[in-house]
Coordinates of C-alpha atoms and ligand atoms in Angstrom, one line a residue:
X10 CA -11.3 -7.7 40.9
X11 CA -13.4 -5.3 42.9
X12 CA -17.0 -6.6 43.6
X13 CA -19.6 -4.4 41.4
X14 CA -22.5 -3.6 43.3
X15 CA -23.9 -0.5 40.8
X16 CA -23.7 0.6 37.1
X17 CA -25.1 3.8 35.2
X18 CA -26.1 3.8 31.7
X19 CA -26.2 6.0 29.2
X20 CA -27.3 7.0 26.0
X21 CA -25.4 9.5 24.1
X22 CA -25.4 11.4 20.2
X23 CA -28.1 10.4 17.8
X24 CA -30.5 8.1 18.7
X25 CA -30.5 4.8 16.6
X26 CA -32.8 1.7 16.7
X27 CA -31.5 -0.8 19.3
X28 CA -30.8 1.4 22.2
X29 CA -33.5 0.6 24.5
X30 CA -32.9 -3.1 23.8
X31 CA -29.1 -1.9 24.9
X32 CA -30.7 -0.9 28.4
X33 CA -32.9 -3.1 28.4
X34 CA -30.0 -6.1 28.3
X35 CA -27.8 -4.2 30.7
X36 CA -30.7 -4.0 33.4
X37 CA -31.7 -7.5 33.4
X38 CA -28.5 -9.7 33.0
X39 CA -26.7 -6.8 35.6
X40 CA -29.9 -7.7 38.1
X41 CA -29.5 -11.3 37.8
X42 CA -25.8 -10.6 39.0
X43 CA -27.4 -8.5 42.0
X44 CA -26.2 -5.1 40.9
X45 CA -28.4 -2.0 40.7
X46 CA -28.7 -0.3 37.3
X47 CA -29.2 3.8 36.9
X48 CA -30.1 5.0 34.3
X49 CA -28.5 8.8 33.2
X50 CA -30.9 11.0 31.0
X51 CA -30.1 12.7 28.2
X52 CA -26.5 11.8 27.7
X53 CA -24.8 13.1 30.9
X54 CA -27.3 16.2 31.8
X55 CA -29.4 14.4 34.1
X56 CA -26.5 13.8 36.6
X57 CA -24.5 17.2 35.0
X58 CA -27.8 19.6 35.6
X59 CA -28.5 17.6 39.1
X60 CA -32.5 17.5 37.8
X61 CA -35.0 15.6 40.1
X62 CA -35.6 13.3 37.4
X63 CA -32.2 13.1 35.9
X64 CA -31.6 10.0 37.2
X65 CA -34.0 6.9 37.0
X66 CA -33.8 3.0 38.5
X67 CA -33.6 0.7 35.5
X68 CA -35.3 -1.8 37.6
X69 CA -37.2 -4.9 36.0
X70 CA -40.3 -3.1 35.7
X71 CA -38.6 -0.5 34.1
X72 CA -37.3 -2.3 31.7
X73 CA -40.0 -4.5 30.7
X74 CA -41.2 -4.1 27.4
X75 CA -39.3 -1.8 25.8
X76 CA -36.8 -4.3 23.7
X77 CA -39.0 -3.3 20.4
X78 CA -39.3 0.4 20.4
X79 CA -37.3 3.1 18.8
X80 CA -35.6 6.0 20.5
X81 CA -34.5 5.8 24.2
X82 CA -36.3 5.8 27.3
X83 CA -33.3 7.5 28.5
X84 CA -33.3 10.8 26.0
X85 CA -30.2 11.5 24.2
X86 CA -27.9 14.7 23.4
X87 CA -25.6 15.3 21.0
X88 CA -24.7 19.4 22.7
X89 CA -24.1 17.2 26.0
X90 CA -19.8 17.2 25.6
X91 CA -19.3 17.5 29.6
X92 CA -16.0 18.4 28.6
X93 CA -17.4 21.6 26.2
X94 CA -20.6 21.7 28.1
X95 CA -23.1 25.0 27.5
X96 CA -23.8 26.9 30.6
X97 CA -25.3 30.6 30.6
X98 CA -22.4 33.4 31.9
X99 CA -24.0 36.8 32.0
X100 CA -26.2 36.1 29.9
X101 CA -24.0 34.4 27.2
X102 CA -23.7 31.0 26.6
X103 CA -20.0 29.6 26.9
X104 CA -18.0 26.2 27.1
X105 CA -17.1 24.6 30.3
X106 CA -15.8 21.2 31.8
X107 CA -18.5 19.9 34.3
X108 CA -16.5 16.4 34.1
X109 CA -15.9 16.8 37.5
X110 CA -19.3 17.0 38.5
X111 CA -19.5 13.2 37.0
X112 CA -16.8 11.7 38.3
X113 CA -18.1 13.4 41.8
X114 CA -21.8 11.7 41.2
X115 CA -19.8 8.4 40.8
X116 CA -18.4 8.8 43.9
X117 CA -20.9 10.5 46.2
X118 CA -24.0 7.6 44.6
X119 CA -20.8 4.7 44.9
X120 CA -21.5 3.8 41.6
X121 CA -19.0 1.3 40.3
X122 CA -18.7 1.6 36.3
X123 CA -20.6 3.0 33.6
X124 CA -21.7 1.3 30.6
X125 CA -21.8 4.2 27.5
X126 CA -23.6 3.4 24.3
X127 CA -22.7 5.9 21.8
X128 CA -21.0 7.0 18.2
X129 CA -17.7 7.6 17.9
X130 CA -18.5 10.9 19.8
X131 CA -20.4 9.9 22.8
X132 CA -17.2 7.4 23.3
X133 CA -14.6 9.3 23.1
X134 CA -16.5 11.6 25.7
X135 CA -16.7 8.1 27.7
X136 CA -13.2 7.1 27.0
X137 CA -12.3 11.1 28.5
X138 CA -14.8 10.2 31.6
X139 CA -12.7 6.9 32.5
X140 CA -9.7 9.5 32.4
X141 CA -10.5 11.7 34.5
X142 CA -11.9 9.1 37.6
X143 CA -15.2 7.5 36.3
X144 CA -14.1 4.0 37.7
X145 CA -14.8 1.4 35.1
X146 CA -16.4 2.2 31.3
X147 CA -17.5 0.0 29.0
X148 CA -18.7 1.5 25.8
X149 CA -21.2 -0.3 23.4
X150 CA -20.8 1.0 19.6
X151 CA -24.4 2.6 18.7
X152 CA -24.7 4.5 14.8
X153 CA -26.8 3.7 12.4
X154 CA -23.8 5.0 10.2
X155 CA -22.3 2.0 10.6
X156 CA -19.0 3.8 10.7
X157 CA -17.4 2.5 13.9
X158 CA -13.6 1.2 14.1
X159 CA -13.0 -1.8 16.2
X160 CA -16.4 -3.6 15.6
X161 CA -17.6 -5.2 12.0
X162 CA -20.9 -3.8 12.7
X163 CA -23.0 -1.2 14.9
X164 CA -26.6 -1.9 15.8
X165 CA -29.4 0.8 14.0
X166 CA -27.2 0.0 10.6
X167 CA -29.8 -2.8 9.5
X168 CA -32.6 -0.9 10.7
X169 CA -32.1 2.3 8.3
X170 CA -30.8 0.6 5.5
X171 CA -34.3 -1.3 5.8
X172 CA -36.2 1.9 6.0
X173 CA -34.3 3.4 3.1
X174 CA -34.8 0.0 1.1
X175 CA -38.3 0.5 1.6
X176 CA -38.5 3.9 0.4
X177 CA -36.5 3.1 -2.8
X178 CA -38.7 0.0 -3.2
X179 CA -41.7 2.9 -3.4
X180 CA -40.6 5.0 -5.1
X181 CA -39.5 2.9 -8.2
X182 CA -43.4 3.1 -9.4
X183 CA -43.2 6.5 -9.4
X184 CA -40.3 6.9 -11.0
X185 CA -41.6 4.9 -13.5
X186 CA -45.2 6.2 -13.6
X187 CA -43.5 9.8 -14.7
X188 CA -40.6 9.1 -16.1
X189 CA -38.8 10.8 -13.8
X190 CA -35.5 10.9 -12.5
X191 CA -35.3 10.5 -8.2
X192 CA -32.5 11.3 -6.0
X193 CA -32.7 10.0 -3.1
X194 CA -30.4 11.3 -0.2
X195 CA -29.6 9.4 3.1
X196 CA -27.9 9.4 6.2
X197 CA -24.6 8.0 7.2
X198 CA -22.0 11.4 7.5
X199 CA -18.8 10.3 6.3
X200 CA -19.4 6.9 5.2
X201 CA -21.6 5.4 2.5
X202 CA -22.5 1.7 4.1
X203 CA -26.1 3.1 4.1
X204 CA -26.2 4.1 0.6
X205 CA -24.6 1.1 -0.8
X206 CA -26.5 -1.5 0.9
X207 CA -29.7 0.3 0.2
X208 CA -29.1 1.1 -3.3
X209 CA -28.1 -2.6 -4.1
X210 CA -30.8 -4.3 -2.1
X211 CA -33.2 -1.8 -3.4
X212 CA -32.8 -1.9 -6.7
X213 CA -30.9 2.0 -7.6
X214 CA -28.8 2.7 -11.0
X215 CA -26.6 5.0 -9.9
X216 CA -25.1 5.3 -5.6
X217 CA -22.5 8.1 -5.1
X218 CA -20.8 8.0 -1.8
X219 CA -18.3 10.2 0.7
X220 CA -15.4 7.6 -0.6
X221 CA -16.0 8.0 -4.5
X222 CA -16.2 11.8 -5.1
X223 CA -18.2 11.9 -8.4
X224 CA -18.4 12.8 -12.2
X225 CA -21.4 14.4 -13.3
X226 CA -20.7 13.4 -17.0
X227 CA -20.5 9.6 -15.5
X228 CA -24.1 10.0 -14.2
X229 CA -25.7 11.0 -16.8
X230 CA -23.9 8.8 -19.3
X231 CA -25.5 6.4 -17.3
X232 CA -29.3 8.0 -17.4
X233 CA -28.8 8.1 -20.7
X234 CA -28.1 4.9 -21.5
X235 CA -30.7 3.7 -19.5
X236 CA -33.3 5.9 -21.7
X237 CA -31.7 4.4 -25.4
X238 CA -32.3 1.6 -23.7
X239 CA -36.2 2.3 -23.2
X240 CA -35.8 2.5 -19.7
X241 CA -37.0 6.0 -19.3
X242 CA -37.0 6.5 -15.4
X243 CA -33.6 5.8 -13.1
X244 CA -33.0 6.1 -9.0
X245 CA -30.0 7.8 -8.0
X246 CA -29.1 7.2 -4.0
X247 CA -26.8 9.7 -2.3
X248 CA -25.3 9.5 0.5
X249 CA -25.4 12.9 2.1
X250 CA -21.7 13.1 2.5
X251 CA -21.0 11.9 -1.0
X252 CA -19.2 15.3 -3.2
X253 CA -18.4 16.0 -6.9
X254 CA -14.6 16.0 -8.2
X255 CA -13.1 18.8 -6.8
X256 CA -16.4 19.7 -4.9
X257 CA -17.0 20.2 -1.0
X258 CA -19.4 18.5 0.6
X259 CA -23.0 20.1 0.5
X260 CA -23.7 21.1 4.8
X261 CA -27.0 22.8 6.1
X262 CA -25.0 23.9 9.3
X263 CA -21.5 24.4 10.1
X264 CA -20.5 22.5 13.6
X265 CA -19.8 24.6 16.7
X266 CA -18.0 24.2 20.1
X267 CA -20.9 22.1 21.4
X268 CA -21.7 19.8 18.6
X269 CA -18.4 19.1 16.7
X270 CA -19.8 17.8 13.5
X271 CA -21.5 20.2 11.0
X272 CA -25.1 19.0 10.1
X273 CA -24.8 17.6 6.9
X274 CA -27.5 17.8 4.0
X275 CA -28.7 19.3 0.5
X276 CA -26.5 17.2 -1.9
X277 CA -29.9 15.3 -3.7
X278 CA -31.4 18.3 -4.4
X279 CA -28.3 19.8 -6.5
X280 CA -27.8 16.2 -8.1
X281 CA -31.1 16.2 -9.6
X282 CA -31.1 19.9 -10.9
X283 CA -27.5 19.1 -12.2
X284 CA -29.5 15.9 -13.6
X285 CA -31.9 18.1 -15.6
X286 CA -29.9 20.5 -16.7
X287 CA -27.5 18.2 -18.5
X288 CA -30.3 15.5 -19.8
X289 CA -33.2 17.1 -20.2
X290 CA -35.1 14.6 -18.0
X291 CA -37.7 15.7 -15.2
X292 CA -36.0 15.0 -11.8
X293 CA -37.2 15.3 -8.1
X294 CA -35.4 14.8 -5.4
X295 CA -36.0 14.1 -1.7
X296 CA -33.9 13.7 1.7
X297 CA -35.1 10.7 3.8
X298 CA -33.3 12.5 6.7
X299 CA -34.4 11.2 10.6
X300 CA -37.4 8.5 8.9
X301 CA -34.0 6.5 8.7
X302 CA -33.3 7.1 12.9
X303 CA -36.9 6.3 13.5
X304 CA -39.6 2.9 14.3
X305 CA -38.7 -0.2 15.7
X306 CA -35.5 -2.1 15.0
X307 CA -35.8 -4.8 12.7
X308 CA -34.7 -7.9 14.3
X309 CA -31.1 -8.5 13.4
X310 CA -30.7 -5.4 15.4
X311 CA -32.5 -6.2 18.3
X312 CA -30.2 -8.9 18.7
X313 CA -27.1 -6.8 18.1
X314 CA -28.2 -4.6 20.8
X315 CA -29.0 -7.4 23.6
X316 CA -25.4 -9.2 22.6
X317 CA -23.7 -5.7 23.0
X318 CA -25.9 -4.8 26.3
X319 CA -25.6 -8.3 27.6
X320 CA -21.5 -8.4 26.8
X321 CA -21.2 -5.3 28.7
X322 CA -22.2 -6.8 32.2
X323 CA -20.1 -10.1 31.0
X324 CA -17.3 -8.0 30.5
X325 CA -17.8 -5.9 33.9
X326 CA -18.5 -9.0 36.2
X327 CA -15.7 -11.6 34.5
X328 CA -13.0 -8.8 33.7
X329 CA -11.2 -5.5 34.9
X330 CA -11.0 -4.1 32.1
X331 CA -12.3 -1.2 30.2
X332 CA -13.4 -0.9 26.4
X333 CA -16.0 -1.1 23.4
X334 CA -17.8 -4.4 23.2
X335 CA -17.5 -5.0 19.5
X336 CA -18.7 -7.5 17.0
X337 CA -15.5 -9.3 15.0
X338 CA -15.9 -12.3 12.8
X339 CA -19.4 -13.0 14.3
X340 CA -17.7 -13.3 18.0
X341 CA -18.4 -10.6 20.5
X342 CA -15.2 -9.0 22.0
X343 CA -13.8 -6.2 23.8
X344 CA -11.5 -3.8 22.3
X345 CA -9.9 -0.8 23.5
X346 CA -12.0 2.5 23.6
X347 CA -8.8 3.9 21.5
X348 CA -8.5 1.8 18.9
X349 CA -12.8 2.2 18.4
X350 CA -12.5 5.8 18.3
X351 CA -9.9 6.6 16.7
X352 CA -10.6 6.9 12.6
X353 CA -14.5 6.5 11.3
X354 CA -14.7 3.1 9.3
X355 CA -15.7 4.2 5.8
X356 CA -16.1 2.0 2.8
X357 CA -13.2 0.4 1.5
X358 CA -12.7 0.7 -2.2
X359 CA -11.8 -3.0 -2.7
X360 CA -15.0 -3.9 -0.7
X361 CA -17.2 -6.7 -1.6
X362 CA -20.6 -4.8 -1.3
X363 CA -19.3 -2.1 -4.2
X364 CA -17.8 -5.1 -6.3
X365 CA -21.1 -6.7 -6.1
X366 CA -22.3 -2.7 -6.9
X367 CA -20.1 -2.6 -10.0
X368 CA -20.9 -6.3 -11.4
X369 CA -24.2 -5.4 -11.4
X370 CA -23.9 -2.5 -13.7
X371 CA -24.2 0.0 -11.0
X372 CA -22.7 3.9 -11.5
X373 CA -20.9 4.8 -8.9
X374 CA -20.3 8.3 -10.3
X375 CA -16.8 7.3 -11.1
X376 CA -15.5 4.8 -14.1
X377 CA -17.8 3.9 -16.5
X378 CA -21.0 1.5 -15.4
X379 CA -21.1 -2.0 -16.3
X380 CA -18.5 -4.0 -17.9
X381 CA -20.7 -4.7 -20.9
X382 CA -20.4 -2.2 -24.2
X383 CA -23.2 -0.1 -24.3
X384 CA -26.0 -1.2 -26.6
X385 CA -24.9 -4.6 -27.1
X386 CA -27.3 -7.3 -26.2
X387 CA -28.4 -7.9 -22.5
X388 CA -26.1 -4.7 -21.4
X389 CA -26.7 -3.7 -18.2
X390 CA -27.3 -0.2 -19.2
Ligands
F6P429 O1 -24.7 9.9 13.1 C1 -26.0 9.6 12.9 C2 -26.6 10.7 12.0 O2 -28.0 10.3 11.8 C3 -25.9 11.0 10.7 O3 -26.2 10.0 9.7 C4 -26.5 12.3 10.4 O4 -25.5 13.1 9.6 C5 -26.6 13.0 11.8 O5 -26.6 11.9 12.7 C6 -27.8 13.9 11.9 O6 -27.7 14.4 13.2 P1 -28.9 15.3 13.9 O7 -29.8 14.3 14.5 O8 -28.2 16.2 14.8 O9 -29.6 16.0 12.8

């Protein structure tokens, strides 16, 4: 096994709570091994761009204190694709592969592997990196999406669905104060985990998600039945991916060359006027967007992220091999940057979490809410 003497880290795509406890990890069990840790900011463009300060020593001092804040000391970058990088041609701005300039600063700076925390994006780019003569890669699964193959769970998850919890928690006495209708939209792309586990913990009537396109005339049975019940406010959580029957998903942005994914978003705000229309009850709606990215990570994630950045050197110093640390059964293992990237992990239909949904009376914008009939005593409504 060849004797690691220097790793780079990096932080790639959307920030999510746990990263800096990621780095933080990686810097202190790598220097315990004797290795030196650099740090790359900004995804890749610190080395790509060659900037001054595009490179940083993750020394203890560096690192120290940092295990409870949000973001990333290192910056992140989701237009960073060194393989469809932007770079100004005559005053246009066109794709290019700068991988090469990577794999060079690997060489040139003798750095041994790289440990990339990233989405599904930022490590397939990694994956790419390790093709094309980045020595070693380890990637570390980072979304608060939670939408990640080949680990049960990414860090930043907990953390949002926390921060959308809290936000349904408040805004039930509104609701209830006007007798209004919320829709509440949050994150999560192609995958509802975010939505279901923060509609159930927090209380919502109705949760439509990416994998359950939804009936209109299934929501607003429920809203109604809610109001002959005299319960004459609901909260409806969307997942900003979710669609109607037959619909498209609602995007603010179409993706481009340098960010693949179009920016999703708007989908609450047609739900509650659809809401309105059809029942006649006030609505508002609201998009908890980046609040969900933001603040501190609660604490099961700051453990997530200092068993993934700790694994990572463990996996470096006792093995040869490459891959995603992941997190199966409770055990931390490594599995192959292929089988992590290659399909998102939405929510299965025969999932506990939207059983537990449906027992509970919840509308899921498809079959009919509740097994009880409606009106008959202690329904769910
Ligand atoms: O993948 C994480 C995520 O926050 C998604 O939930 C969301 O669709 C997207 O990133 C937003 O990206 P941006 O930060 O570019 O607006």
């Amino acid at each position: 096994m060849p004797r690691i003497r220097r790793i780079a880290v990096s932080t790639g795509g959307g920030d999510a709570p746990g990263l800096n406890g990621v780095i933080r990890a990686v810097a202190i069990s790598a220097h315990w091994r004797g290795w030196e840790v650099l740090g790359i900011r900004h995804g890749y463009r610190g080395v790509i761009e060659g900037d001054a300060d595009g490179v940083v020593l993750l020394d203890r001092a560096a690192v120290r204190g940092i295990g409870h804040l949000g973001g990333t000391i290192l910056g992140s970058s989701n237009r960073g694709d060194p393989f469809n990088y932007p770079v100004q041609r005559d005053g246009k701005t066109i794709a290019e592969n700068v991988s090469s300039r990577i794999v060079r600063w690997f060489e040139d700076r003798q750095v041994d592997a790289l440990v990339a925390v990233g989405g599904d994006g930022s490590l397939g780019i990694a994956a790419r990196l390790g093709q094309a003569g980045v020595p070693r890669v380890i990637g570390v699964p980072k979304t608060i999406d939670n939408d990640l193959a080949g680990t049960d769970v990414t860090f930043g998850f907990d953390t949002a669905v926390a921060t959308a919890t809290d936000a349904l928690d408040r805004l039930h006495s509104t609701a209830q104060a006007h007798e209004r209708v919320m829709v509440v939209e949050v994150m999560g792309r192609y995958a509802g985990w975010i939505a279901v586990h923060a509609g159930i913990a927090g209380g919502a009537d109705v949760i439509l998600i990416p994998e359950i396109p939804f009936d209109m005339d299934r929501v607003c049975e429920k809203i109604r039945r809610r109001e002959a019940r005299g319960r004459h406010f609901a909260i409806v959580v969307v997942a900003e991916g979710a669609k109607a029957v037959g619909g498209e998903m609602v995007v603010k942005s179409d993706g481009d060359e340098f960010r693949g994914h179009a920016r999703l978003g708007g989908i609450a705000e047609r739900v509650a006027e659809e809401i309105t229309r059809r029942t006649g009850k006030e609505s508002r709606s609201l998009v908890l967007g980046h609040l969900q990215r933001g603040g501190s990570p609660v604490a099961t994630d700051r453990v997530l992220a200092l068993r993934f950045g700790c694994a990572a050197t463990r996996f470096l110093a006792e093995t040869d091999a490459g891959g995603m640390v992941s997190v199966r059964r409770g055990a931390v293992e490594l599995v192959s940057m292929e089988e992590a990237t290659r399909h998102l992990r939405t929510v299965p239909l025969d999932s506990g979490v939207l059983q537990t949904g449906r027992d509970l009376g919840l509308c899921f914008g498809d079959e009919p809410a509740g097994t009880f009939l409606p009106g008959a005593p202690n329904s769910p409504g």
